[in-house]
Amino acid sequence: MELIRLSLRFHIFLGLLAAVQTISQGQRTLGLLFRNENASAGYTLFAPSFSRDAFLVDECGYLVKKWTFPQPSLDITLLPDGRLFRTSRAAGSFTGGGAGGRLDFYSWEGKQEWSITLADTKMHHHHDAQLLPNGNILLSVWYKYSREEAIQKGFRAEKLTNEGVWSDRILEIKPLPANDYAVVWEWDFWDHTIQDINASLPDYGMISDFPERLDVNFSEDPGANPAEWLHVNSLDYNEGLDQILISSKFHNEVYIIDHSTSTEEAKGHAAGRYGRGGDFLYRWGNPRSYGRGTRDQHWLYGQHDAQWIPDSLPGAGRMLLFNNGSNRIGELYSTIDEITLPDSGTGIYPLLAGQRYAPEFPAWMYEAEPRNSLYSARISGVQRLPGGNTLICEGNTGRFWEVNERGQLVWLYRNPVNQQGPGTQGLLPANLDVFQIHRYPKEYPAFTDKALTPTSPIEQGGPEYDCLKLSLITEELAQEPAFFPNPVTETLIFRIGGQWSILNQVGQTLLSGVAESEVRLSLSALPAGQYILRFTPVNGKKTHICSLIKM
């Protein structure tokens, strides 16, 4: 009798396999985890933080191009002419998060064409570098001021060490032949400060009266080294406005400054296209830093990759950033925030006396469900895509998300590479960090006349897969999802009633039951991986079968 039951169960399992076709791929932990028909076509460029390699993969997770460098990259971008521009680490006397020091251009074929090092005892490049339309490079550097200089600036002496203060300078450099460069413009936070502790020192005043300047004694998110005052982690340039957007992790703020000034004018307060010299034209994220807000109005927490959305993309002119959520009070989680700037496209940002810079809240925000399923305490990035989707780099975990305007996940990929090389499918190695990623449409000029043939996934092992069937959700469920989120971290929520069961990749039922409307099912006992979910809605004649990703 038992043999008959087993035989019947086996035939039922064969029928299930036929129904799901190629969904049953084995437990996927690396590479492509999820994709549906709403994912954007194109190639994603990423450089794992613990690897000397950089990879270009298509939307199915197949490798189309690989480069190898002498050292790991911080950020890497592909230029329209097919060259690569990247930043990386160089030895120096400054040690801190995001320490760089080296900037390179490489050919498509991987040949180094230009390289400089900005790392000495006085100054050290870190984090970001942006190629400007004129061919120059915009970058951030730590610049060391002595303890005595900092005290004379109004810094509290008891908070200083012998390291003094590392201010952040923004440099524009012109690449020159023979691995040389010239500084053609610079701006320094040091020239735009206010302090309220010593009336005998320069820049004394009431903090709230000078929102265009930075309080030297305000900092909420100090790093391991108290000398690092600001921790600037991203820059962006708006050519039409000739303005620069700066992100400071330690102040939980973003700033906009005028780039039209000369270097000398940038030190002052009344010159340039906007008549402010180098003073802030706008700031946002933490009004407590200029004495015009409370903790309840504090919005940004350790944010990265602040940028203007380009004119050709949905949301054009707004600011987009990865709000890491580090040091957020209560629950730790990250969001993607899109902010409408109060400038009406003029580059002039109104501020009423005694008020905060608008807006109060983002115009659009992506928050995962549950919200702590997206969290990266450091690094990370974001990109608006041509169709309106948003690409997210969850840097600490090496997960790349693509979501649509309604916040629905349409693509999920996990970096499969660390210092040991590609990992094995089904396992989850450590150190999968990625600083930022970039998606390029297939018609991007860099790909003209290039042979881009998908080969195989980067990760080792695992059966072949059809990327279009990694997520097979029927049209009826897509219109009114019966359950969410998918992928799920801990709790699966059933929106409508019905019978359900969760199976592993060999057809064994792990969990089953009957759901009422809005039932919450804990999946904390299931290990991360891919499962099969069967769902029959109440009074439904059709059983829906789809892939369920547990993260």
Coordinates of N, CA and C in Angstrom, one line a residue, residues 74-75 87 97-99 125-130 138-142 168-170 189 221 228-236 245-255 300-307 320-326 376-381 435-436:
L74 N 37.0 51.4 -6.7 CA 35.9 52.0 -5.9 C 34.7 52.2 -6.8
D75 N 34.8 53.1 -7.7 CA 33.7 53.3 -8.7 C 34.3 53.1 -10.1
T87 N 38.1 54.9 -10.2 CA 38.8 55.3 -9.0 C 39.2 54.1 -8.2
G97 N 37.1 55.6 5.5 CA 36.1 54.9 4.6 C 36.1 55.6 3.3
G98 N 36.2 54.8 2.2 CA 36.1 55.4 0.9 C 37.5 56.0 0.4
A99 N 38.5 55.7 1.1 CA 39.8 56.3 0.7 C 40.2 55.8 -0.7
H125 N 42.7 62.0 -2.3 CA 41.4 61.8 -3.0 C 40.6 60.7 -2.2
H126 N 39.3 60.8 -2.2 CA 38.4 59.8 -1.7 C 37.1 59.7 -2.4
H127 N 36.5 58.6 -2.3 CA 35.1 58.4 -2.9 C 35.0 58.7 -4.3
D128 N 34.3 59.8 -4.6 CA 33.7 60.0 -5.9 C 34.7 60.8 -6.8
A129 N 34.4 60.7 -8.1 CA 35.0 61.5 -9.2 C 34.0 61.5 -10.4
Q130 N 33.8 62.6 -10.9 CA 32.8 62.8 -12.0 C 33.5 63.4 -13.2
L138 N 35.9 66.2 -11.9 CA 35.4 66.8 -10.6 C 35.6 65.7 -9.5
L139 N 36.3 66.0 -8.4 CA 36.6 65.0 -7.4 C 36.7 65.7 -6.0
S140 N 36.5 64.8 -5.0 CA 36.6 65.3 -3.6 C 37.9 64.8 -3.0
V141 N 38.6 65.6 -2.2 CA 39.8 65.3 -1.5 C 39.7 65.7 0.0
W142 N 40.3 64.9 0.8 CA 40.5 65.3 2.2 C 41.7 66.3 2.2
D168 N 36.9 68.9 3.5 CA 36.7 68.4 2.2 C 36.8 69.5 1.1
R169 N 37.7 69.3 0.2 CA 37.9 70.2 -0.9 C 37.3 69.5 -2.2
I170 N 36.7 70.3 -3.0 CA 36.2 69.9 -4.3 C 37.2 70.5 -5.4
F189 N 35.0 73.5 2.0 CA 34.1 73.8 3.1 C 34.6 74.8 4.1
D221 N 27.2 62.0 13.0 CA 27.5 60.6 12.6 C 29.0 60.5 12.5
E228 N 38.1 63.3 10.7 CA 37.3 63.4 9.5 C 35.9 64.1 9.8
W229 N 35.8 65.3 9.3 CA 34.8 66.2 9.7 C 33.5 65.9 9.0
L230 N 33.5 65.6 7.7 CA 32.3 65.7 6.9 C 32.0 64.3 6.2
H231 N 33.0 63.6 5.7 CA 32.8 62.4 4.9 C 31.9 62.6 3.7
V232 N 32.4 63.5 2.8 CA 31.7 63.6 1.5 C 31.8 62.3 0.7
N233 N 30.7 61.8 0.3 CA 30.7 60.5 -0.4 C 30.2 60.5 -1.8
S234 N 29.7 61.7 -2.3 CA 29.3 61.7 -3.7 C 29.2 63.1 -4.2
L235 N 29.4 63.3 -5.5 CA 29.3 64.6 -6.2 C 28.5 64.4 -7.5
D236 N 27.8 65.4 -7.9 CA 27.1 65.4 -9.2 C 27.1 66.8 -9.7
L245 N 26.3 69.3 -6.7 CA 25.6 68.7 -5.6 C 26.5 67.8 -4.8
I246 N 26.6 68.0 -3.5 CA 27.6 67.4 -2.6 C 26.8 66.6 -1.5
S247 N 27.2 65.4 -1.2 CA 26.6 64.6 -0.1 C 27.6 64.4 1.0
S248 N 27.2 64.8 2.2 CA 28.0 64.6 3.4 C 27.3 63.6 4.3
K249 N 28.0 62.4 4.5 CA 27.4 61.3 5.3 C 27.4 61.7 6.8
F250 N 28.4 62.4 7.3 CA 28.5 62.7 8.7 C 27.6 63.8 9.2
H251 N 27.2 64.6 8.2 CA 26.2 65.7 8.6 C 24.8 65.3 8.1
N252 N 24.6 64.2 7.5 CA 23.3 63.7 7.0 C 22.6 64.8 6.2
E253 N 23.4 65.4 5.3 CA 22.9 66.5 4.5 C 23.5 66.5 3.1
V254 N 22.7 67.1 2.1 CA 23.3 67.4 0.8 C 23.3 68.9 0.6
Y255 N 24.3 69.4 -0.2 CA 24.5 70.8 -0.4 C 24.6 71.1 -1.9
L300 N 17.5 62.6 6.3 CA 18.6 61.8 5.7 C 19.5 61.2 6.8
Y301 N 19.9 59.9 6.5 CA 20.8 59.2 7.5 C 21.9 58.5 6.7
G302 N 23.0 59.1 6.6 CA 24.2 58.5 6.0 C 24.0 58.3 4.5
Q303 N 23.3 59.1 3.8 CA 22.9 58.9 2.4 C 24.2 58.9 1.5
H304 N 24.0 58.2 0.3 CA 25.0 58.1 -0.7 C 24.4 58.4 -2.1
D305 N 25.3 58.7 -3.0 CA 25.0 58.8 -4.4 C 23.9 59.8 -4.7
A306 N 23.9 61.0 -4.1 CA 22.9 62.1 -4.5 C 23.2 62.6 -5.9
Q307 N 22.1 62.8 -6.6 CA 22.3 63.2 -8.0 C 21.0 63.9 -8.5
L320 N 17.7 62.6 -6.6 CA 17.6 61.2 -6.3 C 18.7 60.7 -5.5
L321 N 18.5 59.9 -4.5 CA 19.6 59.4 -3.6 C 19.3 58.1 -2.9
F322 N 20.3 57.4 -2.4 CA 20.2 56.2 -1.6 C 20.3 56.7 -0.2
N323 N 19.2 56.6 0.6 CA 19.1 57.0 2.0 C 19.4 55.8 2.8
N324 N 20.7 55.7 3.2 CA 21.2 54.4 3.9 C 20.4 54.1 5.1
G325 N 20.0 55.1 6.0 CA 19.3 54.7 7.2 C 20.3 54.4 8.4
S326 N 21.6 54.6 8.2 CA 22.5 54.3 9.3 C 22.3 55.3 10.4
S376 N 21.6 48.9 3.9 CA 23.0 49.0 3.7 C 23.5 50.1 4.5
A377 N 24.3 49.9 5.5 CA 24.8 50.9 6.4 C 25.8 51.8 5.8
R378 N 26.4 51.4 4.7 CA 27.4 52.2 4.0 C 27.4 52.0 2.5
I379 N 28.2 52.7 1.8 CA 28.3 52.6 0.3 C 26.9 52.7 -0.3
S380 N 26.7 52.1 -1.5 CA 25.4 51.9 -2.1 C 25.1 53.1 -3.1
G381 N 24.1 52.8 -4.0 CA 23.8 53.8 -5.1 C 22.5 53.6 -5.7
F435 N 30.5 49.1 -4.4 CA 30.4 50.6 -4.1 C 29.2 51.2 -4.9
Q436 N 29.1 51.0 -6.2 CA 28.0 51.5 -7.0 C 27.9 50.6 -8.2

